[in-house]
CSV table of C-alpha atoms in Angstrom, one decimal:
chain,number,residue,atom,x,y,z
G,940,MET,CA,9.2,194.9,290.3
G,941,ASN,CA,8.1,191.7,292.1
G,942,VAL,CA,9.2,192.0,295.7
G,943,LYS,CA,9.9,188.3,296.0
G,944,LYS,CA,12.2,188.3,293.0
G,945,LEU,CA,13.9,191.4,294.4
G,946,PHE,CA,14.4,189.8,297.8
G,947,TRP,CA,15.9,186.5,296.4
G,948,ILE,CA,18.3,188.2,294.0
G,949,LEU,CA,19.6,190.4,296.8
G,950,PHE,CA,19.6,187.6,299.3
G,951,LEU,CA,21.7,185.3,297.1
G,952,LEU,CA,24.1,188.2,296.4
G,953,ASN,CA,24.4,188.8,300.1
G,954,LEU,CA,25.0,185.1,300.7
G,955,PHE,CA,28.0,185.0,298.4
G,956,ASN,CA,29.1,188.4,299.8
G,957,TYR,CA,29.7,186.6,303.1
G,958,ILE,CA,31.0,183.3,301.6
G,959,ASP,CA,33.7,185.2,299.8
G,960,ARG,CA,34.5,187.3,302.8
G,961,GLN,CA,34.7,184.5,305.4
G,962,VAL,CA,36.5,181.7,303.5
G,963,LEU,CA,39.8,183.4,304.3
G,964,PHE,CA,39.4,182.6,308.0
G,965,SER,CA,38.9,178.9,307.5
G,966,VAL,CA,42.3,178.6,305.8
G,967,PHE,CA,44.3,180.8,308.3
G,968,PRO,CA,46.4,177.8,309.5
G,969,LEU,CA,47.2,176.8,305.9
G,970,LEU,CA,48.1,180.3,304.9
G,971,GLN,CA,50.3,180.7,308.0
G,972,THR,CA,52.2,177.5,307.1
G,973,ASP,CA,52.5,178.2,303.4
G,974,LEU,CA,53.5,181.8,303.7
G,975,ALA,CA,55.3,181.7,307.0
G,976,ILE,CA,53.5,184.6,308.6
G,977,SER,CA,52.6,185.6,312.1
G,978,ASP,CA,49.2,185.9,313.9
G,979,THR,CA,49.4,189.7,313.5
G,980,GLN,CA,49.9,189.3,309.7
G,981,LEU,CA,46.9,187.0,309.5
G,982,GLY,CA,44.8,189.5,311.3
G,983,THR,CA,46.0,192.2,309.0
G,984,LEU,CA,44.5,190.2,306.0
G,985,ALA,CA,41.1,190.6,307.6
G,986,SER,CA,41.7,194.2,308.6
G,987,VAL,CA,42.8,195.5,305.2
G,988,PHE,CA,39.6,194.3,303.7
G,989,MET,CA,37.6,196.2,306.3
G,990,ILE,CA,39.7,199.4,306.0
G,991,VAL,CA,39.0,199.6,302.3
G,992,TYR,CA,35.4,198.5,302.8
G,993,MET,CA,34.7,201.3,305.2
G,994,LEU,CA,36.6,204.0,303.3
G,995,TYR,CA,34.8,203.2,300.0
G,996,ALA,CA,31.3,203.0,301.5
G,997,PRO,CA,30.7,206.8,301.9
G,998,LEU,CA,31.8,207.4,298.3
G,999,VAL,CA,29.4,204.9,296.8
G,1000,GLY,CA,26.7,206.1,299.1
G,1001,TYR,CA,27.0,209.6,297.8
G,1002,PHE,CA,26.6,208.5,294.1
G,1003,ALA,CA,23.9,205.9,295.0
G,1004,ASP,CA,21.7,208.6,296.4
G,1005,ARG,CA,21.7,210.2,293.0
G,1006,THR,CA,21.7,207.4,290.5
G,1007,GLN,CA,20.0,204.1,289.8
G,1008,ARG,CA,21.2,201.7,292.4
G,1009,GLN,CA,20.9,198.4,290.6
G,1010,LYS,CA,23.9,199.3,288.5
G,1011,TRP,CA,26.1,199.7,291.6
G,1012,ILE,CA,24.8,196.5,293.0
G,1013,GLY,CA,25.6,194.4,289.9
G,1014,ALA,CA,29.0,196.0,289.3
G,1015,SER,CA,30.0,195.6,292.9
G,1016,ALA,CA,29.3,191.8,292.8
G,1017,LEU,CA,31.4,191.5,289.7
G,1018,ILE,CA,34.3,193.3,291.4
G,1019,TRP,CA,34.3,191.3,294.6
G,1020,SER,CA,33.9,188.0,292.8
G,1021,ALA,CA,36.8,188.7,290.4
G,1022,ALA,CA,39.0,189.7,293.3
G,1023,THR,CA,38.1,186.5,295.2
G,1024,LEU,CA,39.3,184.5,292.1
G,1025,ALA,CA,42.5,186.6,292.0
G,1026,CYS,CA,43.3,185.4,295.6
G,1027,ALA,CA,43.8,181.9,294.2
G,1028,TRP,CA,46.7,183.2,292.1
G,1029,ALA,CA,48.3,185.4,294.7
G,1030,LYS,CA,52.0,184.5,294.9
G,1031,ASN,CA,52.9,186.1,298.2
G,1032,TYR,CA,51.5,187.9,301.2
G,1033,ALA,CA,51.6,191.4,299.6
G,1034,ALA,CA,49.5,190.1,296.7
G,1035,LEU,CA,46.9,188.7,299.1
G,1036,LEU,CA,46.6,192.1,300.8
G,1037,ILE,CA,45.9,193.8,297.5
G,1038,THR,CA,43.2,191.3,296.4
G,1039,ARG,CA,41.5,191.5,299.8
G,1040,GLY,CA,41.4,195.2,299.4
G,1041,PHE,CA,39.5,194.9,296.1
G,1042,ILE,CA,37.0,192.5,297.7
G,1043,GLY,CA,36.4,195.3,300.2
G,1044,ILE,CA,35.5,197.7,297.3
G,1045,GLY,CA,33.0,195.3,295.8
G,1046,GLU,CA,31.3,194.3,299.0
G,1047,ALA,CA,31.1,197.9,300.3
G,1048,GLY,CA,29.3,198.9,297.0
G,1049,PHE,CA,26.8,196.1,297.5
G,1050,THR,CA,26.1,196.3,301.3
G,1051,THR,CA,25.8,200.1,301.4
G,1052,ILE,CA,22.9,200.0,298.9
G,1053,ALA,CA,21.2,196.7,299.3
G,1054,GLN,CA,19.5,197.2,302.7
G,1055,PRO,CA,17.8,200.5,302.0
G,1056,PHE,CA,17.0,199.3,298.4
G,1057,LEU,CA,15.2,196.3,299.9
G,1058,ALA,CA,13.5,198.0,302.9
G,1059,GLU,CA,11.9,200.7,300.8
G,1060,ASN,CA,9.8,198.1,299.1
G,1061,TYR,CA,8.2,196.9,302.4
G,1062,PRO,CA,5.8,198.6,304.9
G,1063,LYS,CA,7.1,199.4,308.4
G,1064,GLU,CA,5.3,196.4,310.0
G,1065,LYS,CA,7.5,194.0,308.1
G,1066,ARG,CA,10.8,195.8,307.8
G,1067,ALA,CA,12.6,194.2,310.7
G,1068,THR,CA,11.6,190.7,309.7
G,1069,VAL,CA,12.5,191.3,306.0
G,1070,LEU,CA,15.8,192.8,306.9
G,1071,ALA,CA,16.5,190.0,309.4
G,1072,SER,CA,15.6,187.5,306.7
G,1073,PHE,CA,18.1,189.3,304.3
G,1074,ALA,CA,20.6,189.2,307.1
G,1075,LEU,CA,20.3,185.5,307.4
G,1076,ALA,CA,22.8,185.4,304.6
G,1077,LEU,CA,25.4,186.5,307.1
G,1078,PRO,CA,25.4,183.3,309.2
G,1079,ALA,CA,24.5,181.1,306.2
G,1080,GLY,CA,27.2,182.6,304.0
G,1081,SER,CA,29.7,182.6,306.8
G,1082,ALA,CA,29.0,179.0,307.6
G,1083,VAL,CA,29.4,178.0,304.0
G,1084,GLY,CA,32.6,179.9,303.8
G,1085,TYR,CA,34.0,178.2,306.9
G,1086,LEU,CA,32.7,174.7,305.8
G,1087,ALA,CA,33.7,175.0,302.1
G,1088,GLY,CA,37.0,176.7,302.9
G,1089,GLY,CA,38.0,174.2,305.6
G,1090,PHE,CA,37.0,171.2,303.6
G,1091,VAL,CA,38.4,172.3,300.2
G,1092,GLY,CA,41.5,173.8,301.9
G,1093,GLN,CA,42.2,170.6,303.8
G,1094,HIS,CA,42.0,168.4,300.7
G,1095,TRP,CA,43.1,170.6,297.8
G,1096,GLY,CA,44.8,173.6,299.3
G,1097,TRP,CA,43.8,177.2,300.1
G,1098,ARG,CA,44.0,178.3,296.5
G,1099,ALA,CA,41.3,175.9,295.4
G,1100,ALA,CA,39.0,177.3,298.2
G,1101,PHE,CA,39.1,180.8,296.7
G,1102,MET,CA,38.5,179.5,293.2
G,1103,LEU,CA,35.4,177.5,294.3
G,1104,VAL,CA,33.6,180.4,296.0
G,1105,GLY,CA,34.5,183.1,293.6
G,1106,VAL,CA,32.6,181.9,290.5
G,1107,PRO,CA,28.9,182.2,291.4
G,1108,GLY,CA,29.1,185.9,292.2
G,1109,ILE,CA,30.0,186.6,288.5
G,1110,PHE,CA,26.6,185.2,287.4
G,1111,LEU,CA,24.7,186.9,290.2
G,1112,GLY,CA,26.2,190.2,289.4
G,1113,LEU,CA,25.1,190.0,285.7
G,1114,LEU,CA,21.6,188.9,286.9
G,1115,ALA,CA,21.4,192.0,289.1
G,1116,LEU,CA,22.4,194.3,286.3
G,1117,THR,CA,19.7,192.9,284.0
G,1118,GLN,CA,16.8,192.1,286.4
G,1119,LEU,CA,16.7,194.7,289.2
G,1120,LYS,CA,14.9,198.0,288.8
G,1121,ASP,CA,15.3,201.1,291.0
G,1122,THR,CA,11.7,202.4,291.2
G,1123,LEU,CA,12.5,205.1,293.7
G,1124,ARG,CA,15.3,206.7,291.6
G,1125,LEU,CA,13.1,206.6,288.5
G,1126,THR,CA,10.2,208.4,290.2
G,1127,GLN,CA,12.1,210.9,292.4
G,1128,ASN,CA,12.4,214.4,291.0
G,1129,GLU,CA,15.5,216.5,291.5
G,1130,ARG,CA,14.1,218.4,294.5
G,1131,GLU,CA,13.7,215.0,296.3
G,1132,ARG,CA,17.3,213.9,295.7
G,1133,ALA,CA,19.9,214.3,298.4
G,1134,ARG,CA,21.5,217.7,299.0
G,1135,THR,CA,24.6,218.6,301.0
G,1136,VAL,CA,22.4,220.1,303.8
G,1137,ASP,CA,20.7,216.7,304.2
G,1138,TYR,CA,24.0,215.0,305.0
G,1139,LEU,CA,24.8,217.7,307.5
G,1140,VAL,CA,21.5,217.1,309.2
G,1141,LEU,CA,22.2,213.3,309.2
G,1142,LEU,CA,25.5,213.9,311.0
G,1143,ARG,CA,23.7,215.8,313.7
G,1144,ASN,CA,21.2,213.0,314.3
G,1145,LYS,CA,22.4,211.9,317.8
G,1146,SER,CA,20.1,208.8,317.9
G,1147,PHE,CA,21.5,207.6,314.5
G,1148,LEU,CA,25.1,208.2,315.6
G,1149,PHE,CA,24.8,206.4,318.9
G,1150,LEU,CA,23.1,203.5,317.2
G,1151,CYS,CA,26.1,203.3,314.8
G,1152,LEU,CA,28.4,203.3,317.8
G,1153,ALA,CA,26.5,200.5,319.5
G,1154,HIS,CA,26.6,198.6,316.2
G,1155,ALA,CA,30.3,199.2,316.0
G,1156,MET,CA,30.9,197.6,319.4
G,1157,GLY,CA,28.9,194.6,318.5
G,1158,THR,CA,30.7,194.4,315.2
G,1159,PHE,CA,34.1,194.5,317.0
G,1160,ALA,CA,33.1,191.4,318.9
G,1161,LEU,CA,31.6,189.6,316.0
G,1162,GLY,CA,34.5,190.4,313.7
G,1163,GLY,CA,37.1,189.2,316.2
G,1164,LEU,CA,35.3,186.0,317.0
G,1165,SER,CA,34.6,185.3,313.3
G,1166,ALA,CA,38.3,185.6,312.4
G,1167,TRP,CA,39.7,183.7,315.3
G,1168,MET,CA,37.3,181.0,316.6
G,1169,PRO,CA,38.3,178.3,314.0
G,1170,THR,CA,41.9,178.9,315.0
G,1171,TYR,CA,40.8,178.9,318.7
G,1172,PHE,CA,39.2,175.4,318.3
G,1173,HIS,CA,42.2,174.2,316.4
G,1174,ARG,CA,44.6,175.5,319.0
G,1175,PHE,CA,42.9,174.6,322.3
G,1176,PHE,CA,40.7,171.6,321.4
G,1177,ASP,CA,43.1,169.9,318.9
G,1178,PHE,CA,40.6,170.1,316.1
G,1179,SER,CA,41.9,169.7,312.6
G,1180,VAL,CA,41.5,172.6,310.2
G,1181,SER,CA,38.6,170.9,308.5
G,1182,HIS,CA,36.9,170.0,311.8
G,1183,ALA,CA,37.4,173.5,313.3
G,1184,GLY,CA,35.8,175.0,310.2
G,1185,LEU,CA,32.9,172.5,310.4
G,1186,VAL,CA,32.2,173.1,314.1
G,1187,PHE,CA,32.3,176.9,313.9
G,1188,GLY,CA,30.5,176.9,310.6
G,1189,VAL,CA,27.6,174.8,312.0
G,1190,MET,CA,27.5,177.1,315.1
G,1191,VAL,CA,27.3,180.2,313.0
G,1192,VAL,CA,24.7,179.0,310.5
G,1193,VAL,CA,22.4,177.4,313.1
G,1194,CYS,CA,22.8,179.8,316.0
G,1195,GLY,CA,23.4,182.9,313.9
G,1196,ALA,CA,20.3,182.2,311.7
G,1197,LEU,CA,18.2,181.5,314.8
G,1198,GLY,CA,19.3,184.8,316.5
G,1199,THR,CA,18.9,186.8,313.3
G,1200,TYR,CA,15.3,185.5,312.6
G,1201,LEU,CA,14.2,185.9,316.3
G,1202,GLY,CA,15.6,189.4,316.5
G,1203,GLY,CA,13.6,190.6,313.5
G,1204,HIS,CA,10.4,188.8,314.5
G,1205,LEU,CA,10.6,190.0,318.1
G,1206,ALA,CA,11.2,193.6,317.1
G,1207,ASP,CA,8.2,193.6,314.7
G,1208,LYS,CA,6.0,192.2,317.4
G,1209,LEU,CA,7.2,194.8,320.0
G,1210,LEU,CA,6.6,197.5,317.4
G,1211,LYS,CA,2.9,197.1,317.9
G,1212,ARG,CA,3.4,198.3,321.5
G,1213,THR,CA,6.2,200.8,321.4
G,1214,HIS,CA,8.2,202.9,318.9
G,1215,LEU,CA,11.3,201.9,321.0
G,1216,ALA,CA,10.9,198.2,320.0
G,1217,TYR,CA,14.1,198.1,317.9
G,1218,PHE,CA,16.2,199.6,320.7
G,1219,ILE,CA,14.8,197.3,323.4
G,1220,THR,CA,15.6,194.2,321.2
G,1221,ILE,CA,19.2,195.5,320.5
G,1222,PHE,CA,19.9,196.3,324.2
G,1223,GLY,CA,18.7,193.0,325.5
G,1224,SER,CA,20.7,191.1,322.9
G,1225,PHE,CA,24.0,192.7,323.7
G,1226,LEU,CA,23.3,192.4,327.5
G,1227,LEU,CA,22.8,188.6,327.2
G,1228,ALA,CA,25.7,187.9,324.9
G,1229,PHE,CA,28.6,188.7,327.2
G,1230,PRO,CA,28.1,186.2,330.1
G,1231,PHE,CA,27.8,183.3,327.7
G,1232,ALA,CA,30.9,184.3,325.7
G,1233,ALA,CA,32.9,184.8,328.9
G,1234,LEU,CA,31.8,181.4,330.2
G,1235,GLY,CA,32.8,179.8,326.9
G,1236,VAL,CA,36.4,181.2,327.2
G,1237,TYR,CA,36.9,179.6,330.6
G,1238,CYS,CA,35.2,176.3,330.0
G,1239,THR,CA,37.8,173.5,329.9
G,1240,GLN,CA,35.4,170.9,328.5
G,1241,THR,CA,34.9,171.1,324.8
G,1242,LEU,CA,31.2,170.4,324.8
G,1243,TRP,CA,30.3,173.1,327.3
G,1244,ALA,CA,32.6,175.6,325.6
G,1245,VAL,CA,30.8,175.0,322.3
G,1246,VAL,CA,27.4,175.3,324.1
G,1247,CYS,CA,28.3,178.6,325.7
G,1248,PHE,CA,29.8,180.1,322.5
G,1249,SER,CA,26.7,178.9,320.6
G,1250,ALA,CA,24.4,180.8,323.0
G,1251,ALA,CA,26.6,183.9,322.7
G,1252,VAL,CA,26.4,183.7,318.9
G,1253,VAL,CA,22.6,183.6,319.1
G,1254,PHE,CA,22.5,186.9,321.0
G,1255,ILE,CA,25.3,188.6,319.0
G,1256,PHE,CA,23.3,188.0,315.8
G,1257,LEU,CA,19.9,188.9,317.3
G,1258,PRO,CA,20.2,192.7,316.7
G,1259,MET,CA,20.9,192.4,312.9
G,1260,GLY,CA,17.4,193.1,311.6
G,1261,PRO,CA,16.4,195.6,314.3
G,1262,ILE,CA,19.6,197.7,313.7
G,1263,SER,CA,18.9,198.0,310.0
G,1264,ALA,CA,15.2,198.7,310.5
G,1265,ALA,CA,16.1,201.4,313.1
G,1266,ILE,CA,18.4,203.1,310.6
G,1267,VAL,CA,15.6,203.2,308.0
G,1268,ALA,CA,13.2,204.5,310.7
G,1269,LEU,CA,15.6,207.3,311.8
G,1270,THR,CA,16.6,208.6,308.3
G,1271,ARG,CA,14.8,210.2,305.4
G,1272,PRO,CA,14.6,208.3,302.1
G,1273,ARG,CA,16.8,210.5,300.0
G,1274,VAL,CA,19.9,210.0,302.2
G,1275,ARG,CA,19.4,206.4,303.2
G,1276,SER,CA,22.2,205.1,301.1
G,1277,MET,CA,24.6,207.6,302.7
G,1278,ALA,CA,23.1,206.7,306.2
G,1279,PHE,CA,24.0,203.1,305.7
G,1280,ALA,CA,27.4,204.1,304.2
G,1281,ILE,CA,28.1,206.2,307.4
G,1282,ASN,CA,27.0,203.3,309.5
G,1283,ILE,CA,29.3,201.0,307.6
G,1284,PHE,CA,32.2,203.4,308.0
G,1285,ILE,CA,31.7,203.7,311.8
G,1286,ILE,CA,31.1,200.0,312.5
G,1287,HIS,CA,34.1,198.9,310.6
G,1288,ALA,CA,36.4,201.7,311.6
G,1289,LEU,CA,35.7,201.0,315.3
G,1290,GLY,CA,34.8,197.3,314.8
G,1291,ASP,CA,36.0,194.5,312.7
G,1292,ALA,CA,38.5,196.6,310.7
G,1293,ILE,CA,40.6,196.6,313.8
G,1294,SER,CA,39.4,193.6,316.0
G,1295,PRO,CA,41.1,190.8,314.0
G,1296,VAL,CA,44.5,192.4,314.0
G,1297,LEU,CA,44.1,193.6,317.6
G,1298,LEU,CA,43.2,190.1,318.7
G,1299,GLY,CA,46.1,188.7,316.7
G,1300,ARG,CA,48.4,191.2,318.6
G,1301,ALA,CA,46.8,190.4,321.9
G,1302,SER,CA,47.3,186.7,321.1
G,1303,ASP,CA,51.0,187.2,320.4
G,1304,LEU,CA,51.4,189.0,323.7
G,1305,TRP,CA,49.1,187.2,326.2
G,1306,GLY,CA,47.6,184.2,324.4
G,1307,LEU,CA,44.5,183.6,322.4
G,1308,LYS,CA,42.2,182.9,325.4
G,1309,THR,CA,42.8,186.3,326.9
G,1310,ALA,CA,42.4,188.0,323.5
G,1311,VAL,CA,39.0,186.4,322.9
G,1312,PHE,CA,37.8,187.3,326.4
G,1313,LEU,CA,38.8,191.0,325.9
G,1314,CYS,CA,37.0,191.0,322.6
G,1315,THR,CA,33.7,190.0,324.3
G,1316,LEU,CA,33.9,192.9,326.7
G,1317,THR,CA,32.9,195.4,323.9
G,1318,VAL,CA,29.2,194.4,324.2
G,1319,VAL,CA,29.2,196.4,327.5
G,1320,PRO,CA,29.7,199.9,325.8
G,1321,ALA,CA,27.3,198.6,323.1
G,1322,CYS,CA,24.5,198.5,325.7
G,1323,ILE,CA,25.3,202.0,326.9
G,1324,CYS,CA,25.3,203.4,323.3
G,1325,THR,CA,22.0,201.7,322.5
G,1326,ALA,CA,20.4,203.2,325.6
G,1327,LEU,CA,21.6,206.7,324.6
G,1328,SER,CA,20.3,206.2,321.0
G,1329,ALA,CA,16.9,205.2,322.4
G,1330,THR,CA,16.9,208.3,324.7
G,1331,PHE,CA,17.5,210.7,321.9
G,1332,ALA,CA,15.1,208.9,319.6
G,1333,LYS,CA,12.3,209.3,322.2
G,1334,LYS,CA,13.2,212.9,322.8
G,1335,THR,CA,13.1,214.0,319.2
G,1336,GLY,CA,10.1,212.0,318.2
G,1337,HIS,CA,11.4,211.4,314.7
G,1338,LEU,CA,10.8,207.7,314.9
G,1339,LYS,CA,7.1,208.4,314.3
G,1340,THR,CA,7.8,210.6,311.3
G,1341,TYR,CA,10.0,208.2,309.4
G,1342,TYR,CA,8.4,204.8,310.0
G,1343,GLN,CA,6.3,205.1,306.9
G,1344,PRO,CA,7.4,203.1,303.8
G,1345,VAL,CA,8.9,205.3,301.1
G,1346,LYS,CA,6.5,204.2,298.4
G,1347,ASP,CA,3.7,205.7,300.6
G,1348,VAL,CA,5.3,209.0,301.7
G,1349,ILE,CA,8.4,211.0,301.2
G,1350,PRO,CA,8.8,213.4,304.1
G,1351,PRO,CA,9.1,217.1,303.2
G,1352,ALA,CA,12.6,218.7,303.4
G,1353,ASP,CA,13.6,220.5,306.5
G,1354,THR,CA,16.9,221.7,308.0
G,1355,ASN,CA,16.4,220.8,311.6
G,1356,ALA,CA,18.8,218.3,313.2
G,1357,HIS,CA,17.1,215.1,314.2
């Protein structure tokens, strides 16, 4: 199918994927007042989504490696959108926990499949840029979620915010079911489909696993900050709920989009010089994120705090495209859905499935400033894991093998760990 049409359908789905996910955080103060819940309980609303999300991803990855993936993409969008609408009718805290869990099912089904589905239609020289462009939906969707949620929640209540953002995904899910076509699954024969031994090989791929760990540490920081920064501005700078959502929303969409685009573009440029381009970009991004985030926590002036946090957001988002492109480069085509599923499981199990609730607990114990500072420290082990991933990638030499686009070559089967 036309690659531009494919890209825009997936991009719009990804956009509402993040809108529906992040709108919750903009209405945290309203939920806390209405339902009389603690910071720990607020953080749990974010964490239950991620727990379901990460547990479901390997299951959908297994079946996606064997079936036509557009069906999973469309059905997943319908599930998460219906669950978002159901949040508006939740009568109590327990009901909200259940609906957030169903959003996790839908969004895991989409995210696991969409990135390899998209990457396989582009050559290696464009993959980091294309995947970074696809990942622009993260800052854009998050910003819309913060802005729309904060504005609508402030004026018409938190239930109206969920109703507003849930509807478009229904239509996009139907569009995916009718318009997308999985060319790879239609042309693969049974011998080229995933086998159990292929998954065992994947789990022995040290470069892939350390890359997932690095991604997890970055996701821990990003998930914690995404959940708590609007409340941070509300609490320490006396912003209204609407104003806090606006400030952080603009910060995410502008700085996040800038970092995401620059990361993909820089990695593709470096790829002309070295096969380690993705790892160099990822390492440098994590290394530069920490000092700016730490300065932001301890700035007493609002303007400088916003400037420092904005710079940190740029560097936290910068590895998005290179990480996805590196996963594609390190894995064979027939197990890529499972590779992304394993990555999703690891990054959320060790990342944003636990960071919102841990930050909430730390906030209850020591205050939100200390909690946010501790959150930013996780980019240090992210740098270490990235360096280890690059070391193993260089040692095995498999980057050179799997950089080819799937439509040009499908590597022959082997049982050697890589």
